[in-house]
Protein backbone atom coordinates (compact mmCIF):
# COMPACT_ATOMS: atom_id res chain seq x y z
CA UNK A 1 0.00 0.00 0.00
CA UNK A 2 1.57 3.24 -1.08
CA UNK A 3 -0.28 6.05 0.64
CA UNK A 4 -2.75 6.45 3.49
CA UNK A 5 -2.86 10.23 3.58
CA UNK A 6 -6.20 11.95 2.94
CA UNK A 7 -4.68 15.37 2.50
CA UNK A 8 -5.67 15.87 -1.14
CA UNK A 9 -8.66 18.22 -1.19
CA UNK A 10 -10.19 18.41 -4.68
CA UNK A 11 -12.96 20.81 -3.64
CA UNK A 12 -10.65 23.80 -3.73
CA UNK A 13 -8.68 22.92 -6.86
CA UNK A 14 -9.84 24.01 -10.31
CA UNK A 15 -9.30 20.53 -11.80
CA UNK A 16 -11.99 18.81 -9.71
CA UNK A 17 -13.73 16.45 -12.16
CA UNK A 18 -17.47 16.15 -12.75
CA UNK A 19 -18.94 13.96 -10.02
CA UNK A 20 -22.70 14.05 -10.40
CA UNK A 21 -23.90 10.68 -11.76
CA UNK A 22 -21.52 8.82 -9.43
CA UNK A 23 -23.24 10.52 -6.46
CA UNK A 24 -26.85 10.62 -7.63
CA UNK A 25 -27.54 7.73 -10.03
CA UNK A 26 -27.53 3.97 -9.46
CA UNK A 27 -27.82 0.86 -11.63
CA UNK A 28 -31.03 -1.09 -10.85
CA UNK A 29 -29.26 -3.67 -8.65
CA UNK A 30 -27.57 -1.14 -6.31
CA UNK A 31 -28.87 -0.14 -2.87
CA UNK A 32 -29.70 3.58 -2.54
CA UNK A 33 -26.70 5.90 -2.24
CA UNK A 34 -26.05 7.61 1.08
CA UNK A 35 -26.70 11.34 0.36
CA UNK A 36 -23.47 13.07 -0.63
CA UNK A 37 -23.14 16.80 -1.15
CA UNK A 38 -21.65 18.14 -4.42
CA UNK A 39 -18.79 19.70 -2.47
CA UNK A 40 -18.00 16.56 -0.40
CA UNK A 41 -14.42 15.31 -0.46
CA UNK A 42 -12.64 12.74 1.72
CA UNK A 43 -11.02 15.70 3.39
CA UNK A 44 -14.23 17.40 4.55
CA UNK A 45 -16.43 14.31 5.16
CA UNK A 46 -17.03 13.34 8.79
CA UNK A 47 -16.46 9.57 8.84
CA UNK A 48 -18.67 9.13 11.91
CA UNK A 49 -21.67 10.59 10.12
CA UNK A 50 -20.98 9.11 6.68
CA UNK A 51 -22.39 5.53 6.78
CA UNK A 52 -23.00 4.26 3.22
CA UNK A 53 -24.09 0.67 2.36
CA UNK A 54 -21.44 -1.83 1.32
CA UNK A 55 -22.30 -3.52 -2.00
CA UNK A 56 -20.73 -5.94 -4.47
CA UNK A 57 -22.64 -8.03 -7.01
CA UNK A 58 -22.61 -11.84 -7.00
CA UNK A 59 -21.32 -11.77 -10.58
CA UNK A 60 -18.21 -9.83 -9.55
CA UNK A 61 -17.54 -12.30 -6.71
CA UNK A 62 -18.03 -15.26 -9.08
CA UNK A 63 -15.60 -13.80 -11.66
CA UNK A 64 -12.69 -13.57 -9.18
CA UNK A 65 -9.55 -14.35 -11.25
CA UNK A 66 -7.90 -16.11 -8.31
CA UNK A 67 -10.64 -18.81 -8.37
CA UNK A 68 -9.61 -19.93 -11.86
CA UNK A 69 -6.45 -18.07 -12.96
CA UNK A 70 -6.25 -19.49 -16.49
CA UNK A 71 -9.90 -18.83 -17.37
CA UNK A 72 -10.09 -15.73 -19.65
CA UNK A 73 -13.70 -15.07 -18.56
CA UNK A 74 -12.52 -14.22 -15.05
CA UNK A 75 -11.78 -10.49 -14.70
CA UNK A 76 -12.41 -9.48 -11.07
CA UNK A 77 -10.15 -8.97 -8.07
CA UNK A 78 -10.60 -11.12 -4.98
CA UNK A 79 -12.98 -9.63 -2.42
CA UNK A 80 -10.11 -9.58 0.09
CA UNK A 81 -8.43 -6.31 -0.90
CA UNK A 82 -5.21 -7.18 0.94
CA UNK A 83 -4.53 -9.75 -1.83
CA UNK A 84 -4.40 -7.03 -4.53
CA UNK A 85 -1.04 -5.66 -5.66
CA UNK A 86 -1.62 -1.92 -6.03
CA UNK A 87 2.00 -1.18 -6.92
CA UNK A 88 1.23 -2.11 -10.55
CA UNK A 89 -2.16 -0.41 -10.70
CA UNK A 90 -2.13 2.96 -12.47
CA UNK A 91 -4.63 5.74 -11.85
CA UNK A 92 -4.59 8.72 -14.22
CA UNK A 93 -5.77 10.80 -11.25
CA UNK A 94 -2.50 10.47 -9.30
CA UNK A 95 -1.39 8.25 -6.43
CA UNK A 96 -4.19 6.02 -5.12
CA UNK A 97 -5.27 6.93 -1.59
CA UNK A 98 -6.51 4.31 0.89
CA UNK A 99 -8.74 4.34 3.94
CA UNK A 100 -7.69 2.91 7.29
CA UNK A 101 -8.98 -0.59 6.31
CA UNK A 102 -6.92 -0.67 3.11
CA UNK A 103 -9.73 0.10 0.65
CA UNK A 104 -8.75 2.42 -2.24
CA UNK A 105 -10.61 5.74 -2.21
CA UNK A 106 -12.42 7.30 -5.17
CA UNK A 107 -10.09 10.16 -6.23
CA UNK A 108 -12.91 12.69 -6.62
CA UNK A 109 -14.68 11.98 -3.33
CA UNK A 110 -17.43 9.96 -1.62
CA UNK A 111 -20.20 8.42 -3.74
CA UNK A 112 -22.60 7.11 -1.09
CA UNK A 113 -21.79 3.39 -1.70
CA UNK A 114 -18.84 1.34 -0.45
CA UNK A 115 -17.48 -1.85 -2.03
CA UNK A 116 -17.12 -2.50 -5.75
CA UNK A 117 -20.77 -2.64 -6.90
CA UNK A 118 -20.69 -3.90 -10.49
CA UNK A 119 -17.00 -3.12 -11.04
CA UNK A 120 -14.46 -5.93 -10.98
CA UNK A 121 -11.33 -4.10 -9.85
CA UNK A 122 -10.65 -2.36 -6.57
CA UNK A 123 -9.62 1.21 -7.48
CA UNK A 124 -9.42 2.24 -11.15
CA UNK A 125 -11.20 0.10 -13.76
CA UNK A 126 -9.75 1.04 -17.14
CA UNK A 127 -12.00 1.57 -20.15
CA UNK A 128 -11.46 2.91 -23.68
CA UNK A 129 -13.87 5.04 -25.71
CA UNK A 130 -13.74 5.17 -29.55
CA UNK A 131 -15.34 8.38 -30.85
CA UNK A 132 -15.83 7.82 -34.60
CA UNK A 133 -17.24 10.70 -36.62
CA UNK A 134 -17.96 11.64 -40.24
CA UNK A 135 -19.87 14.35 -42.10
CA UNK A 136 -23.20 13.12 -43.51
CA UNK A 137 -25.07 14.05 -46.72
CA UNK A 138 -26.76 16.94 -44.91
CA UNK A 139 -23.36 18.37 -43.96
CA UNK A 140 -23.83 17.43 -40.30
CA UNK A 141 -21.28 15.81 -38.03
CA UNK A 142 -22.40 12.37 -36.85
CA UNK A 143 -20.93 9.68 -34.59
CA UNK A 144 -21.22 5.91 -34.27
CA UNK A 145 -23.39 5.49 -31.17
CA UNK A 146 -24.86 2.49 -29.37
CA UNK A 147 -27.88 2.07 -27.11
CA UNK A 148 -26.71 0.34 -23.92
CA UNK A 149 -28.63 -2.68 -22.65
CA UNK A 150 -28.08 -1.84 -18.96
CA UNK A 151 -29.44 1.72 -18.87
CA UNK A 152 -31.11 2.17 -22.27
CA UNK A 153 -28.99 5.30 -22.81
CA UNK A 154 -27.11 6.17 -26.00
CA UNK A 155 -23.34 6.01 -25.64
CA UNK A 156 -19.94 5.89 -27.29
CA UNK A 157 -19.26 2.19 -28.08
CA UNK A 158 -16.61 1.92 -25.35
CA UNK A 159 -15.67 -0.89 -23.02
CA UNK A 160 -13.18 -2.25 -20.52
CA UNK A 161 -9.52 -2.79 -21.40
CA UNK A 162 -8.77 -6.53 -21.22
CA UNK A 163 -5.68 -7.83 -19.46
CA UNK A 164 -2.57 -7.33 -21.60
CA UNK A 165 -4.44 -5.34 -24.24
CA UNK A 166 -3.17 -2.05 -25.74
CA UNK A 167 -5.73 0.77 -25.70
CA UNK A 168 -5.77 0.96 -29.51
CA UNK A 169 -6.71 -2.75 -29.56
CA UNK A 170 -9.51 -2.20 -27.03
CA UNK A 171 -10.88 0.69 -29.12
CA UNK A 172 -10.98 -1.48 -32.25
CA UNK A 173 -12.38 -4.57 -30.45
CA UNK A 174 -15.11 -2.71 -28.55
CA UNK A 175 -16.24 -0.77 -31.63
CA UNK A 176 -16.45 -4.01 -33.57
CA UNK A 177 -18.23 -5.97 -30.79
CA UNK A 178 -20.80 -3.24 -30.24
CA UNK A 179 -21.43 -1.87 -33.74
CA UNK A 180 -19.71 -4.31 -36.15
CA UNK A 181 -17.59 -1.47 -37.60
CA UNK A 182 -13.97 -2.50 -38.04
CA UNK A 183 -11.52 0.42 -37.97
CA UNK A 184 -7.90 0.87 -36.93
CA UNK A 185 -7.21 3.41 -34.18
CA UNK A 186 -3.46 3.63 -34.71
CA UNK A 187 -3.89 7.15 -36.14
CA UNK A 188 -6.75 8.27 -33.88
CA UNK A 189 -6.41 11.47 -31.85
CA UNK A 190 -6.16 11.16 -28.04
CA UNK A 191 -8.94 13.25 -26.48
CA UNK A 192 -9.01 12.44 -22.76
CA UNK A 193 -7.44 10.24 -20.11
CA UNK A 194 -8.91 10.06 -16.61
CA UNK A 195 -11.87 9.65 -14.27
CA UNK A 196 -15.33 9.06 -15.72
CA UNK A 197 -18.55 10.11 -13.96
CA UNK A 198 -20.16 6.66 -14.29
CA UNK A 199 -23.30 5.62 -12.32
CA UNK A 200 -21.55 2.33 -11.34
CA UNK A 201 -18.72 4.13 -9.48
CA UNK A 202 -18.39 3.59 -5.76
CA UNK A 203 -16.16 4.86 -2.97
CA UNK A 204 -13.68 2.05 -3.67
CA UNK A 205 -14.01 1.27 -7.40
CA UNK A 206 -14.36 3.66 -10.33
CA UNK A 207 -13.93 3.89 -14.11
CA UNK A 208 -11.12 5.77 -15.85
CA UNK A 209 -11.00 6.00 -19.62
CA UNK A 210 -8.78 6.66 -22.61
CA UNK A 211 -10.97 8.40 -25.23
CA UNK A 212 -9.75 8.68 -28.84
CA UNK A 213 -11.27 10.44 -31.84
CA UNK A 214 -11.21 9.04 -35.37
CA UNK A 215 -12.77 11.21 -38.10
CA UNK A 216 -13.34 9.23 -41.27
CA UNK A 217 -14.07 10.39 -44.84
CA UNK A 218 -17.77 10.43 -45.73
CA UNK A 219 -17.35 7.94 -48.58
CA UNK A 220 -15.91 5.11 -46.47
CA UNK A 221 -18.61 2.42 -46.44
CA UNK A 222 -19.44 1.25 -42.92
CA UNK A 223 -22.28 -1.18 -42.18
CA UNK A 224 -23.47 -0.92 -38.60
CA UNK A 225 -25.07 -3.90 -36.85
CA UNK A 226 -25.41 -5.02 -33.27
CA UNK A 227 -23.66 -8.26 -32.50
CA UNK A 228 -22.85 -10.22 -29.38
CA UNK A 229 -25.07 -9.33 -26.40
CA UNK A 230 -23.40 -5.97 -25.97
CA UNK A 231 -25.92 -3.39 -27.13
CA UNK A 232 -29.56 -2.96 -28.11
CA UNK A 233 -29.08 -0.71 -31.13
CA UNK A 234 -26.39 1.08 -33.08
CA UNK A 235 -26.59 4.02 -35.48
CA UNK A 236 -24.86 7.09 -36.87
CA UNK A 237 -26.10 9.73 -34.44
CA UNK A 238 -26.15 13.38 -35.56
CA UNK A 239 -24.13 15.40 -33.09
CA UNK A 240 -26.88 17.86 -32.30
CA UNK A 241 -26.62 19.41 -28.86
CA UNK A 242 -29.68 17.62 -27.48
CA UNK A 243 -28.30 14.24 -28.61
CA UNK A 244 -24.89 14.90 -27.09
CA UNK A 245 -26.28 16.06 -23.75
CA UNK A 246 -28.25 12.81 -23.28
CA UNK A 247 -25.22 10.51 -23.64
CA UNK A 248 -24.27 7.96 -20.94
CA UNK A 249 -21.84 8.74 -18.06
CA UNK A 250 -19.24 11.38 -19.09
CA UNK A 251 -19.69 10.76 -22.81
CA UNK A 252 -21.17 14.22 -23.51
CA UNK A 253 -17.99 15.84 -22.16
CA UNK A 254 -15.78 13.46 -24.16
CA UNK A 255 -17.65 14.11 -27.41
CA UNK A 256 -17.67 17.89 -26.86
CA UNK A 257 -13.93 17.84 -26.27
CA UNK A 258 -13.36 15.77 -29.43
CA UNK A 259 -15.47 18.20 -31.48
CA UNK A 260 -13.69 21.25 -30.14
CA UNK A 261 -10.24 19.75 -30.91
CA UNK A 262 -11.43 18.78 -34.40
CA UNK A 263 -12.79 22.31 -35.01
CA UNK A 264 -9.40 23.83 -34.17
CA UNK A 265 -7.47 21.33 -36.26
CA UNK A 266 -9.75 21.82 -39.29
CA UNK A 267 -10.53 25.55 -38.92
CA UNK A 268 -14.19 24.55 -38.77
CA UNK A 269 -17.20 25.29 -36.60
CA UNK A 270 -19.88 22.75 -35.64
CA UNK A 271 -23.22 24.41 -34.85
CA UNK A 272 -25.60 23.15 -32.12
CA UNK A 273 -27.58 21.49 -34.93
CA UNK A 274 -24.48 19.46 -35.85
CA UNK A 275 -24.02 21.43 -39.08
CA UNK A 276 -20.39 21.85 -40.11
CA UNK A 277 -19.19 25.25 -41.32
CA UNK A 278 -15.70 25.55 -42.76
C1 LIG B 1 -18.03 4.33 -19.28
O1 LIG B 1 -18.29 2.95 -19.20
C2 LIG B 1 -16.76 4.43 -20.07
O2 LIG B 1 -16.62 5.72 -20.62
C3 LIG B 1 -16.95 3.34 -21.10
O3 LIG B 1 -17.64 3.82 -22.22
C4 LIG B 1 -17.86 2.34 -20.41
C5 LIG B 1 -17.21 1.01 -20.13
O4 LIG B 1 -18.12 0.11 -19.52
P1 LIG B 1 -18.89 -1.03 -20.32
O5 LIG B 1 -19.44 -0.41 -21.59
O6 LIG B 1 -17.87 -2.08 -20.64
O7 LIG B 1 -19.97 -1.50 -19.43
O8 LIG B 1 -17.92 4.92 -18.03
JSON list of N, CA and C in Angstrom, two decimals, residues 179-206:
[
{"chain": "A", "resi": 179, "resn": "UNK", "atom": "N", "xyz": [-20.78, -2.47, -32.57]},
{"chain": "A", "resi": 179, "resn": "UNK", "atom": "CA", "xyz": [-21.43, -1.87, -33.74]},
{"chain": "A", "resi": 179, "resn": "UNK", "atom": "C", "xyz": [-21.11, -2.59, -35.04]},
{"chain": "A", "resi": 180, "resn": "UNK", "atom": "N", "xyz": [-20.19, -3.55, -34.99]},
{"chain": "A", "resi": 180, "resn": "UNK", "atom": "CA", "xyz": [-19.71, -4.31, -36.15]},
{"chain": "A", "resi": 180, "resn": "UNK", "atom": "C", "xyz": [-18.73, -3.53, -37.03]},
{"chain": "A", "resi": 181, "resn": "UNK", "atom": "N", "xyz": [-18.54, -2.24, -36.78]},
{"chain": "A", "resi": 181, "resn": "UNK", "atom": "CA", "xyz": [-17.59, -1.47, -37.60]},
{"chain": "A", "resi": 181, "resn": "UNK", "atom": "C", "xyz": [-16.17, -1.93, -37.26]},
{"chain": "A", "resi": 182, "resn": "UNK", "atom": "N", "xyz": [-15.34, -2.05, -38.29]},
{"chain": "A", "resi": 182, "resn": "UNK", "atom": "CA", "xyz": [-13.97, -2.50, -38.04]},
{"chain": "A", "resi": 182, "resn": "UNK", "atom": "C", "xyz": [-12.99, -1.42, -38.54]},
{"chain": "A", "resi": 183, "resn": "UNK", "atom": "N", "xyz": [-12.40, -0.70, -37.61]},
{"chain": "A", "resi": 183, "resn": "UNK", "atom": "CA", "xyz": [-11.52, 0.42, -37.97]},
{"chain": "A", "resi": 183, "resn": "UNK", "atom": "C", "xyz": [-10.26, 0.36, -37.11]},
{"chain": "A", "resi": 184, "resn": "UNK", "atom": "N", "xyz": [-9.14, 0.80, -37.70]},
{"chain": "A", "resi": 184, "resn": "UNK", "atom": "CA", "xyz": [-7.90, 0.87, -36.93]},
{"chain": "A", "resi": 184, "resn": "UNK", "atom": "C", "xyz": [-7.83, 2.21, -36.19]},
{"chain": "A", "resi": 185, "resn": "UNK", "atom": "N", "xyz": [-7.33, 2.17, -34.97]},
{"chain": "A", "resi": 185, "resn": "UNK", "atom": "CA", "xyz": [-7.21, 3.41, -34.18]},
{"chain": "A", "resi": 185, "resn": "UNK", "atom": "C", "xyz": [-5.77, 3.86, -34.02]},
{"chain": "A", "resi": 186, "resn": "UNK", "atom": "N", "xyz": [-4.88, 3.27, -34.83]},
{"chain": "A", "resi": 186, "resn": "UNK", "atom": "CA", "xyz": [-3.46, 3.63, -34.71]},
{"chain": "A", "resi": 186, "resn": "UNK", "atom": "C", "xyz": [-3.24, 5.12, -34.96]},
{"chain": "A", "resi": 187, "resn": "UNK", "atom": "N", "xyz": [-4.08, 5.72, -35.83]},
{"chain": "A", "resi": 187, "resn": "UNK", "atom": "CA", "xyz": [-3.89, 7.15, -36.14]},
{"chain": "A", "resi": 187, "resn": "UNK", "atom": "C", "xyz": [-4.95, 8.03, -35.49]},
{"chain": "A", "resi": 188, "resn": "UNK", "atom": "N", "xyz": [-5.70, 7.48, -34.54]},
{"chain": "A", "resi": 188, "resn": "UNK", "atom": "CA", "xyz": [-6.75, 8.27, -33.88]},
{"chain": "A", "resi": 188, "resn": "UNK", "atom": "C", "xyz": [-6.13, 9.31, -32.95]},
{"chain": "A", "resi": 189, "resn": "UNK", "atom": "N", "xyz": [-6.90, 10.35, -32.67]},
{"chain": "A", "resi": 189, "resn": "UNK", "atom": "CA", "xyz": [-6.41, 11.47, -31.85]},
{"chain": "A", "resi": 189, "resn": "UNK", "atom": "C", "xyz": [-6.80, 11.28, -30.38]},
{"chain": "A", "resi": 190, "resn": "UNK", "atom": "N", "xyz": [-5.81, 11.27, -29.46]},
{"chain": "A", "resi": 190, "resn": "UNK", "atom": "CA", "xyz": [-6.16, 11.16, -28.04]},
{"chain": "A", "resi": 190, "resn": "UNK", "atom": "C", "xyz": [-6.94, 12.38, -27.58]},
{"chain": "A", "resi": 191, "resn": "UNK", "atom": "N", "xyz": [-8.05, 12.15, -26.89]},
{"chain": "A", "resi": 191, "resn": "UNK", "atom": "CA", "xyz": [-8.94, 13.25, -26.48]},
{"chain": "A", "resi": 191, "resn": "UNK", "atom": "C", "xyz": [-8.90, 13.44, -24.97]},
{"chain": "A", "resi": 192, "resn": "UNK", "atom": "N", "xyz": [-8.88, 12.34, -24.22]},
{"chain": "A", "resi": 192, "resn": "UNK", "atom": "CA", "xyz": [-9.01, 12.44, -22.76]},
{"chain": "A", "resi": 192, "resn": "UNK", "atom": "C", "xyz": [-8.49, 11.17, -22.11]},
{"chain": "A", "resi": 193, "resn": "UNK", "atom": "N", "xyz": [-7.89, 11.35, -20.94]},
{"chain": "A", "resi": 193, "resn": "UNK", "atom": "CA", "xyz": [-7.44, 10.24, -20.11]},
{"chain": "A", "resi": 193, "resn": "UNK", "atom": "C", "xyz": [-7.82, 10.58, -18.68]},
{"chain": "A", "resi": 194, "resn": "UNK", "atom": "N", "xyz": [-8.62, 9.76, -18.02]},
{"chain": "A", "resi": 194, "resn": "UNK", "atom": "CA", "xyz": [-8.91, 10.06, -16.61]},
{"chain": "A", "resi": 194, "resn": "UNK", "atom": "C", "xyz": [-10.25, 9.54, -16.14]},
{"chain": "A", "resi": 195, "resn": "UNK", "atom": "N", "xyz": [-10.65, 10.06, -14.97]},
{"chain": "A", "resi": 195, "resn": "UNK", "atom": "CA", "xyz": [-11.87, 9.65, -14.27]},
{"chain": "A", "resi": 195, "resn": "UNK", "atom": "C", "xyz": [-13.11, 9.89, -15.10]},
{"chain": "A", "resi": 196, "resn": "UNK", "atom": "N", "xyz": [-14.05, 8.95, -15.03]},
{"chain": "A", "resi": 196, "resn": "UNK", "atom": "CA", "xyz": [-15.33, 9.06, -15.72]},
{"chain": "A", "resi": 196, "resn": "UNK", "atom": "C", "xyz": [-16.45, 9.10, -14.68]},
{"chain": "A", "resi": 197, "resn": "UNK", "atom": "N", "xyz": [-17.42, 9.98, -14.89]},
{"chain": "A", "resi": 197, "resn": "UNK", "atom": "CA", "xyz": [-18.55, 10.11, -13.96]},
{"chain": "A", "resi": 197, "resn": "UNK", "atom": "C", "xyz": [-19.60, 9.04, -14.29]},
{"chain": "A", "resi": 198, "resn": "UNK", "atom": "N", "xyz": [-19.31, 7.80, -13.91]},
{"chain": "A", "resi": 198, "resn": "UNK", "atom": "CA", "xyz": [-20.16, 6.66, -14.29]},
{"chain": "A", "resi": 198, "resn": "UNK", "atom": "C", "xyz": [-21.08, 6.28, -13.12]},
{"chain": "A", "resi": 199, "resn": "UNK", "atom": "N", "xyz": [-22.36, 5.95, -13.41]},
{"chain": "A", "resi": 199, "resn": "UNK", "atom": "CA", "xyz": [-23.30, 5.62, -12.32]},
{"chain": "A", "resi": 199, "resn": "UNK", "atom": "C", "xyz": [-22.93, 4.35, -11.56]},
{"chain": "A", "resi": 200, "resn": "UNK", "atom": "N", "xyz": [-21.98, 3.54, -12.07]},
{"chain": "A", "resi": 200, "resn": "UNK", "atom": "CA", "xyz": [-21.55, 2.33, -11.34]},
{"chain": "A", "resi": 200, "resn": "UNK", "atom": "C", "xyz": [-20.47, 2.63, -10.31]},
{"chain": "A", "resi": 201, "resn": "UNK", "atom": "N", "xyz": [-19.85, 3.81, -10.38]},
{"chain": "A", "resi": 201, "resn": "UNK", "atom": "CA", "xyz": [-18.72, 4.13, -9.48]},
{"chain": "A", "resi": 201, "resn": "UNK", "atom": "C", "xyz": [-19.13, 4.04, -8.01]},
{"chain": "A", "resi": 202, "resn": "UNK", "atom": "N", "xyz": [-18.17, 3.65, -7.20]},
{"chain": "A", "resi": 202, "resn": "UNK", "atom": "CA", "xyz": [-18.39, 3.59, -5.76]},
{"chain": "A", "resi": 202, "resn": "UNK", "atom": "C", "xyz": [-17.24, 4.31, -5.06]},
{"chain": "A", "resi": 203, "resn": "UNK", "atom": "N", "xyz": [-17.25, 4.25, -3.74]},
{"chain": "A", "resi": 203, "resn": "UNK", "atom": "CA", "xyz": [-16.16, 4.86, -2.97]},
{"chain": "A", "resi": 203, "resn": "UNK", "atom": "C", "xyz": [-14.83, 4.16, -3.24]},
{"chain": "A", "resi": 204, "resn": "UNK", "atom": "N", "xyz": [-14.90, 2.87, -3.62]},
{"chain": "A", "resi": 204, "resn": "UNK", "atom": "CA", "xyz": [-13.68, 2.05, -3.67]},
{"chain": "A", "resi": 204, "resn": "UNK", "atom": "C", "xyz": [-13.38, 1.48, -5.05]},
{"chain": "A", "resi": 205, "resn": "UNK", "atom": "N", "xyz": [-14.23, 1.76, -6.03]},
{"chain": "A", "resi": 205, "resn": "UNK", "atom": "CA", "xyz": [-14.01, 1.27, -7.40]},
{"chain": "A", "resi": 205, "resn": "UNK", "atom": "C", "xyz": [-14.61, 2.28, -8.36]},
{"chain": "A", "resi": 206, "resn": "UNK", "atom": "N", "xyz": [-13.88, 2.62, -9.42]},
{"chain": "A", "resi": 206, "resn": "UNK", "atom": "CA", "xyz": [-14.36, 3.66, -10.33]},
{"chain": "A", "resi": 206, "resn": "UNK", "atom": "C", "xyz": [-13.79, 3.40, -11.72]}
]
